[in-house]
Amino acid sequence: MLKRFFPFLSWMTTYNRSHLYGDLIAGVTVGVMLVPQGMAYAMIAGMPPIYGLYAALVPQVVYALTGTSRQLGVGPVAMDSLLVAAGVGALQLTGIESYIATVLFLTLLIGSIQLLLGLLKMGFFVNFLSKPVISGFTSAAAILIGLGQLKHILGTDVAQSSKIHVLVGNIFESLGQINPYALALGVVAIIFILGMNKISKKIPTPLLVIILGILAVFFFGLESKGIGVVGEIPSGLPSFQVPEIQMDRLGQLLPIAITVALFGFMESISIAKTVEEKHPEYELDANQELRALGMSNIAASFFQSFSVSGSFSRTAVNDQFGAKTGMALIFSALLIAGTLLFLTPLFHNLPTAALGAIIIVSVFGLIDLTYPIMLWKNRKDEFLLLAATFLMTLSIGLIEGILLGVLLSLMLLVYRISNPHIAVLGRIKGTDYFKNVSRFPEEVQVDDDKLIIRFDAQLYFGNKDYFKKELYKQIQKKGPTLKYVILNAEAINYIDSSAAVMLERIVNDLKEKGIQFIITGAIGPTRDIFHNSGLIDCIGRQNLFVQTFEAVDYCTNQKGRSEIQERISLQSKTKSL
């Protein structure tokens, strides 16, 4: 039980030197990545850069002790930072102190929601974020992040917005104030990062950009030429501090917190599952992952950090450099602690144009063109869902975009299950196989006195009328020669009370018309419903068959069922025969 909530107890007891080397190298490498990334992502969140280092400290340690993934790199990420900025920025707070206090309280809310969902075993909630919605949102958010960082590259003061038309308008208005030194530095930094990435992605290019940027500002006096720098960064570890509880803003912050909590979990679990496939020595627990992220964010709020989740790039590096356990994250946190204690004065001359270049290159890698092209070719409905989410996120706002995207995906799901696939079946000549007549027009044999139909979904109030309409349409096509309607129920796993009443009416109506209604292939849960609802008496026990060919043979030759066929076709938990 204890290992379930503290998974580190599982790997700590078998920890050895072979694990130590890989964890140490991976931890140091990820820690080096986190220094520039943390500061850059803090800027996206609208926080001072030091808070990005705070977010890379305590949350890593908490997740290392409570998470079930042994390679997931937890810490500040671009997408969560942008969601936080969009949500808190909309509150129009006055002063940086008020903004920071609200972000810390929001982080506490996010962690509490994740922890609560984990304790309630609600990890399946992430399934409501479909891939088209995520892809459309991520691409739109990447564009907004990238455009939002242009102010650092241009050296201008651009008012931020989560609506692309407003943001682009603000950028154009500021073009007359471009600082050529900042522009040159930013462009050179972007080209340098792209070039180094082509040579080798193992090189800590963002750290090199930061070092070179600091040296350039120092030796060439670029600060005096109007290039923005990070400025003074306080040294020392973050102190324990209870977040300011802002009950008056709870109603405004709760939708943001729920969105970030679910999106952060989705991001983390998808990354963790990808890495888990390479490591059969452990197994992910989605509910414990929720609890681990929740505890990490709750701890983060008490140590002056904004929300954290899993990072794809740092997880990939962590795994690539040999991380075997959560100790890699602890080593990474120790490196961040050393940076906070001894190295923060070195970042005074760090140009914000360099951080902007790092962010732009990083987030534009999140724009996925391959997936929407594939959807356009094969799944037009999902492509439209992706495109709608993308456009809504760009034009309406981040929070609104993803929530409306989820709503659209649920509406698409409802539409599909309300209009499921229905197939008219025919017998493949010379066999006992029954297949869709539209797929095998030359091979199937169709009897004029029999209608065999397969309904590929559960029967419930939302599709019962569709089922009835399609059934009677096929009955009408058959004409007066029809004597038997055979429903293949293999794909029907549930029948609700509304659909049961509808079936009873259909059976009685067909009886009056001299048509016998027969069901084949009903699975156990469906047979239970037949017995519980009384449908079995309406349909008739003699009209249930195990397989379609048995029902057809009965109709053609009046061949009765064997004892085993009768027993299987009528078996139910409520009444075993």
PDB file of N, CA, C and O in Angstrom, residues 343-406:
ATOM      1  N   LEU A 343      25.186  30.959  -8.506  1.00  0.00           N
ATOM      2  CA  LEU A 343      25.419  31.440  -9.875  1.00  0.00           C
ATOM      3  C   LEU A 343      24.453  32.515 -10.355  1.00  0.00           C
ATOM      4  O   LEU A 343      24.617  33.021 -11.466  1.00  0.00           O
ATOM      5  N   THR A 344      23.450  32.875  -9.559  1.00  0.00           N
ATOM      6  CA  THR A 344      22.458  33.843 -10.059  1.00  0.00           C
ATOM      7  C   THR A 344      23.055  35.198 -10.430  1.00  0.00           C
ATOM      8  O   THR A 344      22.557  35.828 -11.376  1.00  0.00           O
ATOM      9  N   PRO A 345      24.102  35.691  -9.758  1.00  0.00           N
ATOM     10  CA  PRO A 345      24.668  36.989 -10.190  1.00  0.00           C
ATOM     11  C   PRO A 345      25.166  36.975 -11.631  1.00  0.00           C
ATOM     12  O   PRO A 345      25.209  38.017 -12.281  1.00  0.00           O
ATOM     13  N   LEU A 346      25.538  35.790 -12.127  1.00  0.00           N
ATOM     14  CA  LEU A 346      26.060  35.705 -13.494  1.00  0.00           C
ATOM     15  C   LEU A 346      24.987  35.986 -14.545  1.00  0.00           C
ATOM     16  O   LEU A 346      25.320  36.302 -15.686  1.00  0.00           O
ATOM     17  N   PHE A 347      23.722  35.871 -14.157  1.00  0.00           N
ATOM     18  CA  PHE A 347      22.639  36.051 -15.127  1.00  0.00           C
ATOM     19  C   PHE A 347      22.159  37.498 -15.237  1.00  0.00           C
ATOM     20  O   PHE A 347      21.222  37.773 -15.972  1.00  0.00           O
ATOM     21  N   HIS A 348      22.809  38.417 -14.527  1.00  0.00           N
ATOM     22  CA  HIS A 348      22.379  39.817 -14.566  1.00  0.00           C
ATOM     23  C   HIS A 348      22.375  40.362 -15.994  1.00  0.00           C
ATOM     24  O   HIS A 348      21.438  41.048 -16.418  1.00  0.00           O
ATOM     25  N   ASN A 349      23.416  40.038 -16.774  1.00  0.00           N
ATOM     26  CA  ASN A 349      23.554  40.572 -18.130  1.00  0.00           C
ATOM     27  C   ASN A 349      22.934  39.681 -19.210  1.00  0.00           C
ATOM     28  O   ASN A 349      23.203  39.873 -20.398  1.00  0.00           O
ATOM     29  N   LEU A 350      22.127  38.736 -18.805  1.00  0.00           N
ATOM     30  CA  LEU A 350      21.493  37.852 -19.791  1.00  0.00           C
ATOM     31  C   LEU A 350      20.481  38.644 -20.622  1.00  0.00           C
ATOM     32  O   LEU A 350      19.510  39.176 -20.086  1.00  0.00           O
ATOM     33  N   PRO A 351      20.678  38.741 -21.946  1.00  0.00           N
ATOM     34  CA  PRO A 351      19.742  39.512 -22.776  1.00  0.00           C
ATOM     35  C   PRO A 351      18.415  38.766 -22.962  1.00  0.00           C
ATOM     36  O   PRO A 351      18.403  37.563 -23.232  1.00  0.00           O
ATOM     37  N   THR A 352      17.319  39.485 -22.816  1.00  0.00           N
ATOM     38  CA  THR A 352      16.013  38.855 -23.003  1.00  0.00           C
ATOM     39  C   THR A 352      15.814  38.418 -24.456  1.00  0.00           C
ATOM     40  O   THR A 352      15.022  37.510 -24.723  1.00  0.00           O
ATOM     41  N   ALA A 353      16.555  39.029 -25.388  1.00  0.00           N
ATOM     42  CA  ALA A 353      16.468  38.599 -26.795  1.00  0.00           C
ATOM     43  C   ALA A 353      16.954  37.167 -26.956  1.00  0.00           C
ATOM     44  O   ALA A 353      16.431  36.404 -27.784  1.00  0.00           O
ATOM     45  N   ALA A 354      17.960  36.769 -26.149  1.00  0.00           N
ATOM     46  CA  ALA A 354      18.478  35.393 -26.212  1.00  0.00           C
ATOM     47  C   ALA A 354      17.432  34.415 -25.687  1.00  0.00           C
ATOM     48  O   ALA A 354      17.217  33.349 -26.272  1.00  0.00           O
ATOM     49  N   LEU A 355      16.767  34.799 -24.583  1.00  0.00           N
ATOM     50  CA  LEU A 355      15.707  33.934 -24.054  1.00  0.00           C
ATOM     51  C   LEU A 355      14.541  33.857 -25.042  1.00  0.00           C
ATOM     52  O   LEU A 355      13.953  32.792 -25.242  1.00  0.00           O
ATOM     53  N   GLY A 356      14.218  34.971 -25.670  1.00  0.00           N
ATOM     54  CA  GLY A 356      13.155  34.968 -26.668  1.00  0.00           C
ATOM     55  C   GLY A 356      13.481  34.056 -27.840  1.00  0.00           C
ATOM     56  O   GLY A 356      12.609  33.335 -28.343  1.00  0.00           O
ATOM     57  N   ALA A 357      14.747  34.060 -28.266  1.00  0.00           N
ATOM     58  CA  ALA A 357      15.171  33.189 -29.372  1.00  0.00           C
ATOM     59  C   ALA A 357      15.038  31.721 -28.984  1.00  0.00           C
ATOM     60  O   ALA A 357      14.586  30.888 -29.783  1.00  0.00           O
ATOM     61  N   ILE A 358      15.416  31.398 -27.747  1.00  0.00           N
ATOM     62  CA  ILE A 358      15.304  30.014 -27.260  1.00  0.00           C
ATOM     63  C   ILE A 358      13.850  29.567 -27.280  1.00  0.00           C
ATOM     64  O   ILE A 358      13.517  28.464 -27.736  1.00  0.00           O
ATOM     65  N   ILE A 359      12.954  30.438 -26.816  1.00  0.00           N
ATOM     66  CA  ILE A 359      11.536  30.084 -26.758  1.00  0.00           C
ATOM     67  C   ILE A 359      10.963  29.908 -28.159  1.00  0.00           C
ATOM     68  O   ILE A 359      10.254  28.934 -28.442  1.00  0.00           O
ATOM     69  N   ILE A 360      11.271  30.829 -29.057  1.00  0.00           N
ATOM     70  CA  ILE A 360      10.708  30.777 -30.417  1.00  0.00           C
ATOM     71  C   ILE A 360      11.098  29.482 -31.117  1.00  0.00           C
ATOM     72  O   ILE A 360      10.259  28.790 -31.700  1.00  0.00           O
ATOM     73  N   VAL A 361      12.374  29.123 -31.066  1.00  0.00           N
ATOM     74  CA  VAL A 361      12.821  27.890 -31.720  1.00  0.00           C
ATOM     75  C   VAL A 361      12.177  26.677 -31.067  1.00  0.00           C
ATOM     76  O   VAL A 361      11.761  25.723 -31.744  1.00  0.00           O
ATOM     77  N   SER A 362      12.065  26.719 -29.748  1.00  0.00           N
ATOM     78  CA  SER A 362      11.506  25.578 -29.016  1.00  0.00           C
ATOM     79  C   SER A 362      10.037  25.358 -29.353  1.00  0.00           C
ATOM     80  O   SER A 362       9.611  24.241 -29.669  1.00  0.00           O
ATOM     81  N   VAL A 363       9.227  26.427 -29.310  1.00  0.00           N
ATOM     82  CA  VAL A 363       7.784  26.246 -29.470  1.00  0.00           C
ATOM     83  C   VAL A 363       7.374  26.011 -30.919  1.00  0.00           C
ATOM     84  O   VAL A 363       6.384  25.308 -31.175  1.00  0.00           O
ATOM     85  N   PHE A 364       8.114  26.562 -31.878  1.00  0.00           N
ATOM     86  CA  PHE A 364       7.713  26.321 -33.261  1.00  0.00           C
ATOM     87  C   PHE A 364       7.963  24.874 -33.674  1.00  0.00           C
ATOM     88  O   PHE A 364       7.421  24.405 -34.669  1.00  0.00           O
ATOM     89  N   GLY A 365       8.758  24.158 -32.883  1.00  0.00           N
ATOM     90  CA  GLY A 365       8.908  22.722 -33.103  1.00  0.00           C
ATOM     91  C   GLY A 365       7.664  21.953 -32.692  1.00  0.00           C
ATOM     92  O   GLY A 365       7.499  20.778 -33.042  1.00  0.00           O
ATOM     93  N   LEU A 366       6.761  22.619 -31.945  1.00  0.00           N
ATOM     94  CA  LEU A 366       5.513  21.975 -31.514  1.00  0.00           C
ATOM     95  C   LEU A 366       4.442  21.995 -32.598  1.00  0.00           C
ATOM     96  O   LEU A 366       3.427  21.321 -32.482  1.00  0.00           O
ATOM     97  N   ILE A 367       4.633  22.805 -33.636  1.00  0.00           N
ATOM     98  CA  ILE A 367       3.642  22.890 -34.715  1.00  0.00           C
ATOM     99  C   ILE A 367       3.747  21.637 -35.581  1.00  0.00           C
ATOM    100  O   ILE A 367       4.777  21.367 -36.189  1.00  0.00           O
ATOM    101  N   ASP A 368       2.665  20.884 -35.609  1.00  0.00           N
ATOM    102  CA  ASP A 368       2.647  19.598 -36.322  1.00  0.00           C
ATOM    103  C   ASP A 368       1.829  19.746 -37.605  1.00  0.00           C
ATOM    104  O   ASP A 368       0.631  20.012 -37.565  1.00  0.00           O
ATOM    105  N   LEU A 369       2.484  19.594 -38.758  1.00  0.00           N
ATOM    106  CA  LEU A 369       1.791  19.665 -40.044  1.00  0.00           C
ATOM    107  C   LEU A 369       1.448  18.281 -40.585  1.00  0.00           C
ATOM    108  O   LEU A 369       0.487  18.131 -41.349  1.00  0.00           O
ATOM    109  N   THR A 370       2.223  17.276 -40.178  1.00  0.00           N
ATOM    110  CA  THR A 370       2.016  15.911 -40.697  1.00  0.00           C
ATOM    111  C   THR A 370       0.661  15.350 -40.291  1.00  0.00           C
ATOM    112  O   THR A 370      -0.070  14.776 -41.119  1.00  0.00           O
ATOM    113  N   TYR A 371       0.305  15.527 -39.019  1.00  0.00           N
ATOM    114  CA  TYR A 371      -0.946  14.953 -38.510  1.00  0.00           C
ATOM    115  C   TYR A 371      -2.184  15.546 -39.185  1.00  0.00           C
ATOM    116  O   TYR A 371      -3.057  14.793 -39.645  1.00  0.00           O
ATOM    117  N   PRO A 372      -2.313  16.881 -39.288  1.00  0.00           N
ATOM    118  CA  PRO A 372      -3.500  17.409 -39.986  1.00  0.00           C
ATOM    119  C   PRO A 372      -3.576  17.011 -41.456  1.00  0.00           C
ATOM    120  O   PRO A 372      -4.675  16.799 -41.987  1.00  0.00           O
ATOM    121  N   ILE A 373      -2.428  16.877 -42.126  1.00  0.00           N
ATOM    122  CA  ILE A 373      -2.433  16.426 -43.520  1.00  0.00           C
ATOM    123  C   ILE A 373      -2.977  14.996 -43.606  1.00  0.00           C
ATOM    124  O   ILE A 373      -3.770  14.667 -44.490  1.00  0.00           O
ATOM    125  N   MET A 374      -2.559  14.150 -42.664  1.00  0.00           N
ATOM    126  CA  MET A 374      -3.059  12.775 -42.631  1.00  0.00           C
ATOM    127  C   MET A 374      -4.566  12.745 -42.385  1.00  0.00           C
ATOM    128  O   MET A 374      -5.296  11.980 -43.034  1.00  0.00           O
ATOM    129  N   LEU A 375      -5.046  13.602 -41.469  1.00  0.00           N
ATOM    130  CA  LEU A 375      -6.478  13.664 -41.200  1.00  0.00           C
ATOM    131  C   LEU A 375      -7.246  14.157 -42.419  1.00  0.00           C
ATOM    132  O   LEU A 375      -8.336  13.673 -42.717  1.00  0.00           O
ATOM    133  N   TRP A 376      -6.698  15.129 -43.126  1.00  0.00           N
ATOM    134  CA  TRP A 376      -7.363  15.654 -44.312  1.00  0.00           C
ATOM    135  C   TRP A 376      -7.550  14.556 -45.364  1.00  0.00           C
ATOM    136  O   TRP A 376      -8.573  14.499 -46.038  1.00  0.00           O
ATOM    137  N   LYS A 377      -6.565  13.672 -45.463  1.00  0.00           N
ATOM    138  CA  LYS A 377      -6.629  12.606 -46.459  1.00  0.00           C
ATOM    139  C   LYS A 377      -7.580  11.482 -46.037  1.00  0.00           C
ATOM    140  O   LYS A 377      -8.247  10.882 -46.886  1.00  0.00           O
ATOM    141  N   ASN A 378      -7.637  11.201 -44.734  1.00  0.00           N
ATOM    142  CA  ASN A 378      -8.342   9.997 -44.285  1.00  0.00           C
ATOM    143  C   ASN A 378      -9.556  10.241 -43.396  1.00  0.00           C
ATOM    144  O   ASN A 378     -10.485   9.423 -43.382  1.00  0.00           O
ATOM    145  N   ARG A 379      -9.561  11.341 -42.641  1.00  0.00           N
ATOM    146  CA  ARG A 379     -10.642  11.573 -41.673  1.00  0.00           C
ATOM    147  C   ARG A 379     -11.040  13.053 -41.697  1.00  0.00           C
ATOM    148  O   ARG A 379     -10.575  13.842 -40.877  1.00  0.00           O
ATOM    149  N   LYS A 380     -11.898  13.399 -42.622  1.00  0.00           N
ATOM    150  CA  LYS A 380     -12.271  14.798 -42.806  1.00  0.00           C
ATOM    151  C   LYS A 380     -12.951  15.384 -41.571  1.00  0.00           C
ATOM    152  O   LYS A 380     -12.751  16.554 -41.232  1.00  0.00           O
ATOM    153  N   ASP A 381     -13.773  14.590 -40.876  1.00  0.00           N
ATOM    154  CA  ASP A 381     -14.474  15.114 -39.705  1.00  0.00           C
ATOM    155  C   ASP A 381     -13.497  15.498 -38.599  1.00  0.00           C
ATOM    156  O   ASP A 381     -13.641  16.549 -37.961  1.00  0.00           O
ATOM    157  N   GLU A 382     -12.464  14.655 -38.377  1.00  0.00           N
ATOM    158  CA  GLU A 382     -11.481  14.973 -37.348  1.00  0.00           C
ATOM    159  C   GLU A 382     -10.577  16.124 -37.778  1.00  0.00           C
ATOM    160  O   GLU A 382     -10.094  16.890 -36.944  1.00  0.00           O
ATOM    161  N   PHE A 383     -10.337  16.253 -39.080  1.00  0.00           N
ATOM    162  CA  PHE A 383      -9.566  17.400 -39.571  1.00  0.00           C
ATOM    163  C   PHE A 383     -10.326  18.693 -39.285  1.00  0.00           C
ATOM    164  O   PHE A 383      -9.735  19.693 -38.850  1.00  0.00           O
ATOM    165  N   LEU A 384     -11.638  18.696 -39.515  1.00  0.00           N
ATOM    166  CA  LEU A 384     -12.435  19.884 -39.240  1.00  0.00           C
ATOM    167  C   LEU A 384     -12.428  20.207 -37.747  1.00  0.00           C
ATOM    168  O   LEU A 384     -12.413  21.387 -37.359  1.00  0.00           O
ATOM    169  N   LEU A 385     -12.426  19.177 -36.901  1.00  0.00           N
ATOM    170  CA  LEU A 385     -12.337  19.382 -35.455  1.00  0.00           C
ATOM    171  C   LEU A 385     -11.010  20.035 -35.094  1.00  0.00           C
ATOM    172  O   LEU A 385     -10.949  20.985 -34.306  1.00  0.00           O
ATOM    173  N   LEU A 386      -9.913  19.529 -35.666  1.00  0.00           N
ATOM    174  CA  LEU A 386      -8.584  20.099 -35.432  1.00  0.00           C
ATOM    175  C   LEU A 386      -8.532  21.549 -35.901  1.00  0.00           C
ATOM    176  O   LEU A 386      -8.058  22.437 -35.177  1.00  0.00           O
ATOM    177  N   ALA A 387      -9.020  21.790 -37.115  1.00  0.00           N
ATOM    178  CA  ALA A 387      -8.978  23.143 -37.682  1.00  0.00           C
ATOM    179  C   ALA A 387      -9.822  24.111 -36.851  1.00  0.00           C
ATOM    180  O   ALA A 387      -9.412  25.260 -36.607  1.00  0.00           O
ATOM    181  N   ALA A 388     -10.997  23.654 -36.402  1.00  0.00           N
ATOM    182  CA  ALA A 388     -11.865  24.514 -35.594  1.00  0.00           C
ATOM    183  C   ALA A 388     -11.195  24.874 -34.271  1.00  0.00           C
ATOM    184  O   ALA A 388     -11.228  26.033 -33.832  1.00  0.00           O
ATOM    185  N   THR A 389     -10.564  23.884 -33.615  1.00  0.00           N
ATOM    186  CA  THR A 389      -9.858  24.142 -32.359  1.00  0.00           C
ATOM    187  C   THR A 389      -8.710  25.114 -32.584  1.00  0.00           C
ATOM    188  O   THR A 389      -8.487  26.041 -31.789  1.00  0.00           O
ATOM    189  N   PHE A 390      -7.969  24.902 -33.668  1.00  0.00           N
ATOM    190  CA  PHE A 390      -6.840  25.770 -34.021  1.00  0.00           C
ATOM    191  C   PHE A 390      -7.303  27.212 -34.202  1.00  0.00           C
ATOM    192  O   PHE A 390      -6.733  28.144 -33.614  1.00  0.00           O
ATOM    193  N   LEU A 391      -8.344  27.412 -34.985  1.00  0.00           N
ATOM    194  CA  LEU A 391      -8.819  28.767 -35.285  1.00  0.00           C
ATOM    195  C   LEU A 391      -9.447  29.422 -34.060  1.00  0.00           C
ATOM    196  O   LEU A 391      -9.247  30.624 -33.820  1.00  0.00           O
ATOM    197  N   MET A 392     -10.190  28.649 -33.259  1.00  0.00           N
ATOM    198  CA  MET A 392     -10.805  29.212 -32.055  1.00  0.00           C
ATOM    199  C   MET A 392      -9.751  29.603 -31.035  1.00  0.00           C
ATOM    200  O   MET A 392      -9.867  30.641 -30.371  1.00  0.00           O
ATOM    201  N   THR A 393      -8.707  28.783 -30.896  1.00  0.00           N
ATOM    202  CA  THR A 393      -7.641  29.103 -29.952  1.00  0.00           C
ATOM    203  C   THR A 393      -6.926  30.375 -30.365  1.00  0.00           C
ATOM    204  O   THR A 393      -6.596  31.222 -29.520  1.00  0.00           O
ATOM    205  N   LEU A 394      -6.690  30.538 -31.657  1.00  0.00           N
ATOM    206  CA  LEU A 394      -6.012  31.739 -32.151  1.00  0.00           C
ATOM    207  C   LEU A 394      -6.871  32.989 -32.008  1.00  0.00           C
ATOM    208  O   LEU A 394      -6.366  34.061 -31.650  1.00  0.00           O
ATOM    209  N   SER A 395      -8.157  32.863 -32.295  1.00  0.00           N
ATOM    210  CA  SER A 395      -8.991  34.049 -32.411  1.00  0.00           C
ATOM    211  C   SER A 395      -9.772  34.408 -31.150  1.00  0.00           C
ATOM    212  O   SER A 395     -10.031  35.587 -30.888  1.00  0.00           O
ATOM    213  N   ILE A 396     -10.146  33.397 -30.359  1.00  0.00           N
ATOM    214  CA  ILE A 396     -10.984  33.653 -29.177  1.00  0.00           C
ATOM    215  C   ILE A 396     -10.148  33.707 -27.905  1.00  0.00           C
ATOM    216  O   ILE A 396     -10.347  34.550 -27.042  1.00  0.00           O
ATOM    217  N   GLY A 397      -9.209  32.788 -27.771  1.00  0.00           N
ATOM    218  CA  GLY A 397      -8.389  32.722 -26.566  1.00  0.00           C
ATOM    219  C   GLY A 397      -7.998  31.287 -26.264  1.00  0.00           C
ATOM    220  O   GLY A 397      -8.632  30.351 -26.760  1.00  0.00           O
ATOM    221  N   LEU A 398      -6.965  31.115 -25.441  1.00  0.00           N
ATOM    222  CA  LEU A 398      -6.436  29.782 -25.155  1.00  0.00           C
ATOM    223  C   LEU A 398      -7.420  28.929 -24.373  1.00  0.00           C
ATOM    224  O   LEU A 398      -7.736  27.806 -24.773  1.00  0.00           O
ATOM    225  N   ILE A 399      -7.883  29.441 -23.253  1.00  0.00           N
ATOM    226  CA  ILE A 399      -8.787  28.675 -22.399  1.00  0.00           C
ATOM    227  C   ILE A 399     -10.077  28.371 -23.151  1.00  0.00           C
ATOM    228  O   ILE A 399     -10.557  27.228 -23.183  1.00  0.00           O
ATOM    229  N   GLU A 400     -10.624  29.414 -23.805  1.00  0.00           N
ATOM    230  CA  GLU A 400     -11.870  29.234 -24.550  1.00  0.00           C
ATOM    231  C   GLU A 400     -11.671  28.255 -25.713  1.00  0.00           C
ATOM    232  O   GLU A 400     -12.547  27.438 -26.006  1.00  0.00           O
ATOM    233  N   GLY A 401     -10.515  28.341 -26.382  1.00  0.00           N
ATOM    234  CA  GLY A 401     -10.236  27.483 -27.532  1.00  0.00           C
ATOM    235  C   GLY A 401     -10.230  26.013 -27.181  1.00  0.00           C
ATOM    236  O   GLY A 401     -10.873  25.198 -27.852  1.00  0.00           O
ATOM    237  N   ILE A 402      -9.521  25.651 -26.099  1.00  0.00           N
ATOM    238  CA  ILE A 402      -9.429  24.232 -25.758  1.00  0.00           C
ATOM    239  C   ILE A 402     -10.751  23.723 -25.186  1.00  0.00           C
ATOM    240  O   ILE A 402     -11.162  22.590 -25.470  1.00  0.00           O
ATOM    241  N   LEU A 403     -11.467  24.555 -24.426  1.00  0.00           N
ATOM    242  CA  LEU A 403     -12.750  24.118 -23.874  1.00  0.00           C
ATOM    243  C   LEU A 403     -13.776  23.916 -24.990  1.00  0.00           C
ATOM    244  O   LEU A 403     -14.529  22.932 -24.991  1.00  0.00           O
ATOM    245  N   LEU A 404     -13.812  24.846 -25.950  1.00  0.00           N
ATOM    246  CA  LEU A 404     -14.735  24.692 -27.081  1.00  0.00           C
ATOM    247  C   LEU A 404     -14.326  23.513 -27.958  1.00  0.00           C
ATOM    248  O   LEU A 404     -15.172  22.819 -28.523  1.00  0.00           O
ATOM    249  N   GLY A 405     -13.004  23.267 -28.068  1.00  0.00           N
ATOM    250  CA  GLY A 405     -12.532  22.106 -28.819  1.00  0.00           C
ATOM    251  C   GLY A 405     -12.996  20.807 -28.193  1.00  0.00           C
ATOM    252  O   GLY A 405     -13.447  19.888 -28.898  1.00  0.00           O
ATOM    253  N   VAL A 406     -12.909  20.727 -26.863  1.00  0.00           N
ATOM    254  CA  VAL A 406     -13.395  19.537 -26.153  1.00  0.00           C
ATOM    255  C   VAL A 406     -14.900  19.382 -26.353  1.00  0.00           C
ATOM    256  O   VAL A 406     -15.409  18.279 -26.594  1.00  0.00           O
TER     257      VAL A 406
END
